[in-house]
Coordinates of C-alpha atoms in Angstrom, one line a residue:
M124 CA -3.9 -25.4 -15.6
S125 CA -7.3 -27.1 -14.3
G126 CA -6.7 -30.5 -12.9
V127 CA -9.0 -32.2 -14.9
A128 CA -6.7 -30.9 -17.9
V129 CA -3.5 -32.5 -16.3
H130 CA -5.6 -35.5 -15.7
V131 CA -6.2 -36.1 -19.4
A132 CA -3.0 -35.5 -20.2
L133 CA -1.8 -38.0 -18.0
D134 CA -3.9 -40.4 -19.5
H135 CA -2.8 -39.4 -22.9
Y136 CA 0.8 -39.4 -21.9
L137 CA 0.7 -43.0 -20.4
E138 CA -0.9 -44.2 -23.6
L139 CA 2.1 -42.5 -25.5
I140 CA 5.2 -43.7 -23.5
G141 CA 3.1 -47.4 -23.6
D142 CA 3.3 -47.0 -27.6
G143 CA 6.6 -46.0 -27.3
D144 CA 5.9 -42.8 -28.5
E145 CA 9.0 -40.4 -27.8
Q146 CA 8.2 -37.6 -30.1
G147 CA 4.3 -37.6 -28.6
A148 CA 5.4 -38.2 -25.2
I149 CA 7.7 -34.9 -25.2
D150 CA 5.0 -32.8 -27.5
V151 CA 2.9 -33.6 -24.2
A152 CA 5.0 -32.2 -21.8
A153 CA 6.0 -29.4 -23.7
G154 CA 2.2 -28.7 -24.4
L155 CA 1.9 -28.1 -20.4
L156 CA 5.0 -26.1 -20.7
D157 CA 3.4 -23.7 -22.8
S158 CA 0.4 -23.2 -21.0
G159 CA 2.5 -22.2 -18.3
M160 CA 2.5 -25.1 -15.8
P161 CA 6.2 -24.9 -14.1
A162 CA 8.9 -27.4 -15.0
Q163 CA 8.7 -28.5 -11.4
Q164 CA 5.1 -29.6 -11.4
V165 CA 5.1 -31.3 -15.2
I166 CA 7.9 -33.3 -13.3
A167 CA 5.9 -34.5 -10.7
D168 CA 2.4 -34.4 -12.0
L169 CA 3.1 -36.1 -15.1
I170 CA 6.3 -37.7 -15.7
G171 CA 6.5 -39.1 -12.1
A172 CA 2.6 -39.9 -11.9
A173 CA 2.6 -41.9 -15.2
Q174 CA 5.6 -43.4 -13.6
R175 CA 3.7 -44.5 -10.9
R176 CA 0.9 -45.7 -13.2
V177 CA 3.6 -47.6 -14.6
G178 CA 4.6 -49.7 -11.9
E179 CA 0.5 -50.3 -11.1
L180 CA 0.4 -51.7 -14.7
W181 CA 3.3 -53.8 -14.3
A182 CA 2.1 -55.7 -10.4
S183 CA -1.1 -56.1 -12.1
N184 CA 0.1 -58.2 -15.2
E185 CA -1.1 -55.7 -17.6
W186 CA 1.9 -54.6 -18.7
G187 CA 5.4 -56.7 -19.3
V188 CA 8.8 -56.2 -18.6
A189 CA 9.4 -54.8 -21.5
R190 CA 6.9 -52.5 -22.0
E191 CA 7.8 -51.2 -18.6
H192 CA 11.4 -50.7 -19.3
A193 CA 10.3 -49.2 -22.6
A194 CA 8.1 -46.6 -21.5
T195 CA 10.6 -45.8 -18.7
A196 CA 13.1 -45.2 -21.0
V197 CA 10.5 -42.8 -22.9
S198 CA 10.1 -40.8 -19.5
E199 CA 13.7 -40.2 -19.6
R200 CA 13.9 -38.8 -22.7
V201 CA 11.0 -36.3 -21.7
L202 CA 12.5 -35.2 -18.6
A203 CA 16.0 -34.3 -20.8
A204 CA 13.6 -32.4 -22.7
V205 CA 11.9 -30.7 -20.3
G206 CA 15.0 -29.8 -18.7
A207 CA 16.4 -28.8 -21.8
R208 CA 13.9 -26.0 -22.0
T209 CA 14.7 -24.1 -19.1
A210 CA 18.4 -23.0 -17.8
V211 CA 18.4 -21.8 -14.3
P212 CA 21.5 -20.1 -12.9
A213 CA 22.9 -21.9 -9.7
T214 CA 22.5 -19.7 -6.7
R215 CA 22.2 -22.2 -3.4
G216 CA 25.2 -24.4 -3.7
R217 CA 25.8 -27.8 -4.8
I218 CA 24.7 -31.0 -4.1
T219 CA 25.5 -34.9 -5.1
L220 CA 22.8 -37.2 -5.8
A221 CA 23.2 -40.8 -5.9
C222 CA 21.4 -44.1 -6.0
V223 CA 22.7 -46.4 -3.1
D224 CA 24.8 -49.1 -4.1
G225 CA 22.3 -51.7 -5.8
E226 CA 19.6 -50.0 -6.6
W227 CA 18.7 -49.7 -10.1
H228 CA 15.7 -47.6 -10.4
G229 CA 17.1 -44.4 -11.1
L230 CA 14.8 -42.2 -12.7
P231 CA 12.9 -40.9 -9.4
A232 CA 16.3 -39.8 -8.3
R233 CA 17.2 -38.1 -12.0
M234 CA 13.5 -36.5 -11.4
L235 CA 14.5 -35.1 -7.9
A236 CA 18.2 -33.6 -9.6
E237 CA 16.1 -31.9 -12.2
M238 CA 14.0 -30.5 -9.5
L239 CA 16.8 -29.5 -7.9
R240 CA 18.6 -27.6 -10.7
L241 CA 15.1 -25.8 -11.5
D242 CA 15.6 -24.4 -7.8
G243 CA 18.8 -23.1 -8.2
W244 CA 21.2 -26.2 -7.3
R245 CA 24.6 -27.1 -9.0
V246 CA 23.5 -31.4 -8.9
D247 CA 26.2 -33.6 -9.3
F248 CA 23.7 -36.6 -10.5
L249 CA 25.7 -39.9 -10.3
G250 CA 23.1 -42.0 -11.1
A251 CA 22.0 -45.3 -10.6
S252 CA 23.9 -48.5 -7.9
V253 CA 26.5 -46.1 -7.0
P254 CA 29.1 -48.2 -4.7
G255 CA 29.9 -46.3 -1.6
R256 CA 33.7 -45.7 -2.2
H257 CA 33.1 -43.9 -5.5
L258 CA 30.4 -42.0 -3.5
I259 CA 32.9 -40.7 -1.1
T260 CA 36.0 -40.6 -3.5
H261 CA 33.8 -38.1 -5.6
L262 CA 32.7 -36.3 -2.0
H263 CA 36.3 -35.4 -1.6
Q264 CA 36.7 -34.4 -5.0
T265 CA 34.2 -31.9 -5.3
G266 CA 33.1 -30.7 -1.5
P267 CA 29.6 -30.2 -2.3
D268 CA 27.2 -28.6 0.6
A269 CA 24.9 -31.6 1.0
V270 CA 24.6 -35.4 -0.2
A271 CA 21.0 -36.7 -1.3
L272 CA 20.5 -40.6 -1.3
S273 CA 17.8 -42.3 -3.0
C274 CA 16.6 -46.1 -2.1
M275 CA 13.5 -47.6 -3.5
I276 CA 13.9 -51.0 -2.4
P277 CA 14.5 -51.8 1.6
T278 CA 16.8 -54.5 0.8
R279 CA 19.0 -52.0 0.3
L280 CA 19.1 -50.7 3.5
P281 CA 22.5 -52.0 4.8
R282 CA 24.4 -50.1 1.9
A283 CA 22.3 -46.9 2.5
H284 CA 23.6 -47.1 5.9
A285 CA 27.1 -47.4 5.0
A286 CA 27.0 -45.1 2.8
I287 CA 24.9 -42.4 5.4
T288 CA 27.2 -43.3 7.8
A289 CA 30.5 -42.6 5.5
C290 CA 29.1 -39.4 4.1
R291 CA 28.3 -37.5 7.6
A292 CA 31.8 -38.9 8.8
A293 CA 33.5 -36.7 6.2
G294 CA 31.1 -34.0 7.5
I295 CA 28.5 -34.2 4.6
P296 CA 25.2 -33.6 5.4
V297 CA 22.3 -36.2 3.9
I298 CA 18.9 -36.2 3.4
A299 CA 17.5 -39.5 2.4
G300 CA 14.3 -40.1 -0.2
G301 CA 12.4 -43.0 -1.8
R302 CA 10.0 -45.6 -0.4
G303 CA 12.9 -48.1 0.4
F304 CA 13.5 -45.8 3.9
G305 CA 10.1 -46.8 4.9
P306 CA 6.5 -45.1 6.1
D307 CA 7.1 -41.5 7.2
G308 CA 11.0 -42.1 6.6
R309 CA 11.7 -44.1 9.9
Y310 CA 14.4 -45.8 8.2
A311 CA 16.0 -43.0 7.2
R312 CA 16.6 -41.5 11.0
L313 CA 17.7 -44.8 12.2
L314 CA 20.2 -44.9 9.9
G315 CA 21.5 -41.3 10.6
A316 CA 20.4 -39.5 7.9
D317 CA 19.7 -35.6 8.5
A318 CA 16.8 -35.2 6.8
W319 CA 14.2 -37.7 4.9
A320 CA 11.8 -36.4 1.9
A321 CA 8.7 -38.4 1.2
T322 CA 8.5 -36.6 -2.6
G323 CA 10.7 -34.6 -4.7
E324 CA 8.7 -31.7 -4.1
E325 CA 9.3 -32.2 -0.7
A326 CA 12.9 -32.5 -0.8
V327 CA 13.3 -29.5 -2.9
A328 CA 11.8 -27.7 0.0
R329 CA 12.9 -28.9 2.6
L330 CA 16.8 -28.2 0.9
A331 CA 15.4 -24.3 0.6
D332 CA 14.8 -23.7 4.2
D333 CA 17.6 -23.1 5.6
W334 CA 19.2 -26.3 5.0
P335 CA 22.1 -28.2 4.9
P336 CA 23.3 -27.4 8.5
P337 CA 26.4 -25.8 8.7
Y338 CA 28.4 -28.2 10.5
V339 CA 27.8 -31.7 11.0
A340 CA 29.4 -33.6 13.8
D341 CA 31.0 -36.9 13.9
H342 CA 28.5 -39.4 14.0
P343 CA 29.8 -43.0 14.2
G344 CA 26.8 -44.6 13.3
T345 CA 24.6 -46.9 15.0
F346 CA 25.2 -50.6 14.9
L347 CA 22.4 -52.4 13.4
G348 CA 21.9 -56.2 12.1
D349 CA 22.6 -58.9 14.6
E350 CA 23.9 -62.8 14.1
E351 CA 20.6 -63.6 12.7
Y352 CA 21.1 -60.9 10.0
T353 CA 25.1 -62.2 9.5
H354 CA 24.0 -65.6 9.2
L355 CA 21.3 -65.4 6.8
V356 CA 23.5 -62.8 4.5
R357 CA 26.6 -65.2 4.4
S358 CA 24.2 -68.4 3.9
R359 CA 22.1 -66.8 0.8
P360 CA 23.5 -68.7 -1.6
Q361 CA 23.8 -72.0 0.3
L362 CA 19.8 -71.4 1.1
I363 CA 18.5 -70.8 -2.8
T364 CA 20.3 -73.9 -3.7
C365 CA 18.8 -76.1 -0.9
A366 CA 15.9 -74.8 -1.4
M367 CA 15.7 -75.5 -5.0
D368 CA 16.4 -79.2 -4.6
R369 CA 14.1 -79.6 -1.7
L370 CA 11.2 -77.7 -4.1
P371 CA 10.3 -80.8 -6.1
A372 CA 9.9 -83.2 -2.8
V373 CA 7.3 -80.5 -1.2
Y374 CA 5.7 -79.0 -4.2
P375 CA 4.8 -81.7 -7.3
G376 CA 4.2 -79.1 -9.8
A377 CA 7.7 -78.1 -9.6
H378 CA 8.8 -81.5 -11.8
H379 CA 7.5 -80.1 -14.4
Y380 CA 9.1 -76.5 -14.1
D381 CA 10.9 -75.4 -17.5
Q382 CA 14.1 -73.7 -17.3
A383 CA 12.7 -70.4 -17.4
Q384 CA 10.3 -70.8 -14.1
I385 CA 13.3 -72.6 -12.4
D386 CA 15.2 -69.4 -12.8
A387 CA 12.3 -67.5 -11.6
T388 CA 11.5 -69.8 -8.6
A389 CA 15.3 -69.2 -7.5
E390 CA 15.3 -65.8 -8.0
D391 CA 11.6 -65.5 -5.5
I392 CA 13.4 -67.3 -3.0
G393 CA 16.4 -65.1 -3.3
H394 CA 14.0 -62.1 -2.9
I395 CA 12.4 -63.9 0.2
A396 CA 16.1 -64.3 1.8
D397 CA 16.8 -60.3 0.9
F398 CA 13.6 -59.0 2.4
L399 CA 13.9 -61.3 5.2
A400 CA 17.5 -59.8 5.9
A401 CA 16.5 -56.3 6.1
A402 CA 13.7 -56.8 8.4
L403 CA 16.1 -58.1 10.2
Y404 CA 18.7 -55.5 9.6
V405 CA 16.4 -52.7 11.3
G406 CA 14.4 -54.8 13.5
D407 CA 11.4 -54.6 11.6
E408 CA 8.8 -57.1 10.7
A409 CA 7.1 -55.1 8.6
I410 CA 9.5 -54.9 5.5
F411 CA 9.3 -58.8 5.5
T412 CA 5.3 -59.1 6.0
D413 CA 4.5 -56.0 3.4
F414 CA 7.1 -57.6 1.0
V415 CA 5.3 -60.7 1.1
E416 CA 1.5 -59.4 0.9
W417 CA 2.9 -57.7 -2.3
T418 CA 4.0 -60.8 -3.8
A419 CA 1.0 -62.5 -3.0
E420 CA -0.6 -60.2 -5.2
V421 CA 1.7 -59.6 -8.1
L422 CA 1.9 -63.5 -8.0
S423 CA -2.2 -63.9 -8.2
S424 CA -2.4 -61.8 -11.3
R425 CA 0.0 -63.6 -13.0
G426 CA -2.0 -67.0 -12.3
V427 CA 0.3 -68.5 -9.6
P428 CA -1.4 -69.7 -6.5
P429 CA -0.8 -68.6 -2.6
G430 CA 0.2 -72.0 -2.1
A431 CA 3.6 -71.5 -4.0
L432 CA 4.5 -68.6 -1.9
R433 CA 3.8 -70.9 1.1
V434 CA 5.7 -73.5 -0.3
G435 CA 8.5 -70.8 -0.8
L436 CA 8.3 -69.8 2.4
R437 CA 8.0 -73.0 4.0
L438 CA 11.4 -73.7 2.1
V439 CA 13.0 -70.9 3.8
R440 CA 12.2 -71.5 7.5
D441 CA 13.4 -75.1 7.7
Q442 CA 16.6 -73.9 7.3
L443 CA 16.4 -71.2 9.8
V444 CA 15.3 -73.0 12.7
D445 CA 17.8 -71.7 15.1
F446 CA 16.5 -68.2 14.7
P447 CA 14.2 -66.7 16.6
M448 CA 13.5 -63.6 15.1
A449 CA 13.7 -64.4 11.2
I450 CA 10.9 -67.3 12.2
K451 CA 9.0 -65.1 13.9
M452 CA 8.9 -62.7 10.8
I453 CA 8.5 -65.6 8.8
D454 CA 5.2 -66.9 10.4
S455 CA 3.8 -63.7 10.6
A456 CA 4.0 -63.2 6.9
V457 CA 2.6 -66.7 6.2
A458 CA -0.2 -65.7 8.5
G459 CA -1.4 -62.7 6.3
L460 CA -1.6 -65.0 3.6
P461 CA -4.9 -65.8 2.0
R462 CA -6.0 -69.2 2.6

């Protein structure tokens, strides 16, 4: 099928999932399969591409959260329908696939699970937000050849690190995936993963190419995080409470907030703390500055002035005066905001 035809199918599919039309979306996927497109390509170029567009539509405030969630639910059903069309014997081995603890974006991992199954793997897909202790219990019970871990948001990197270290201590190699591991997978390598893949197709190819290795040496894990990271994580609740208490004094508009706005602001301050902690954990301020830049764009699309984000950053900064790395990261992020 030509690229133009796939593009037309993608636009139509996006309209269907945005309207909650499950059967119509399944019919589009089935039509591509009937035209000869491989199931793995349907997953990547239709379902995966549509989900990226859904995320962009939410970020630009063209779609609300409810519509985004409904569209994702439809794509999950389409993925199941595509998988049901193709039976492939498990000839490569057994792999456990899970989202790291606290990571709730399960569809990208679910798509990879289906692509690996189509490539001949027996896949144990454990789903979203799998606590590390339960993951390790499963590994001891099943003895897979490899583990695939998904992390879409870098705030989950400390938990990803714990999971990678535990898997490798159990002698099971780990392939990591998801944008949470950073550009070119730099944090996956830092955290001790055996391999990293940027896309589902790349992960399939990587696992098919003489991987996983037959033996994984003991790996004690690299110690990451320092005093600043530890302080920030432990003081997170107090930091948010103090920031909310001080907000009306530095941002007069807060006097008129309703409860929903108060809750949303507290959540946003919590995100600031979490991304700052992740940046401190791996020693890379880009995690924080990229988050602030993205947040500014999202807030702007919703009519929130840049000054509101500056206030939130200031409220966090004022409580971290004895922590130079955190201050430096916040200052760098503020310097990048539009005036």
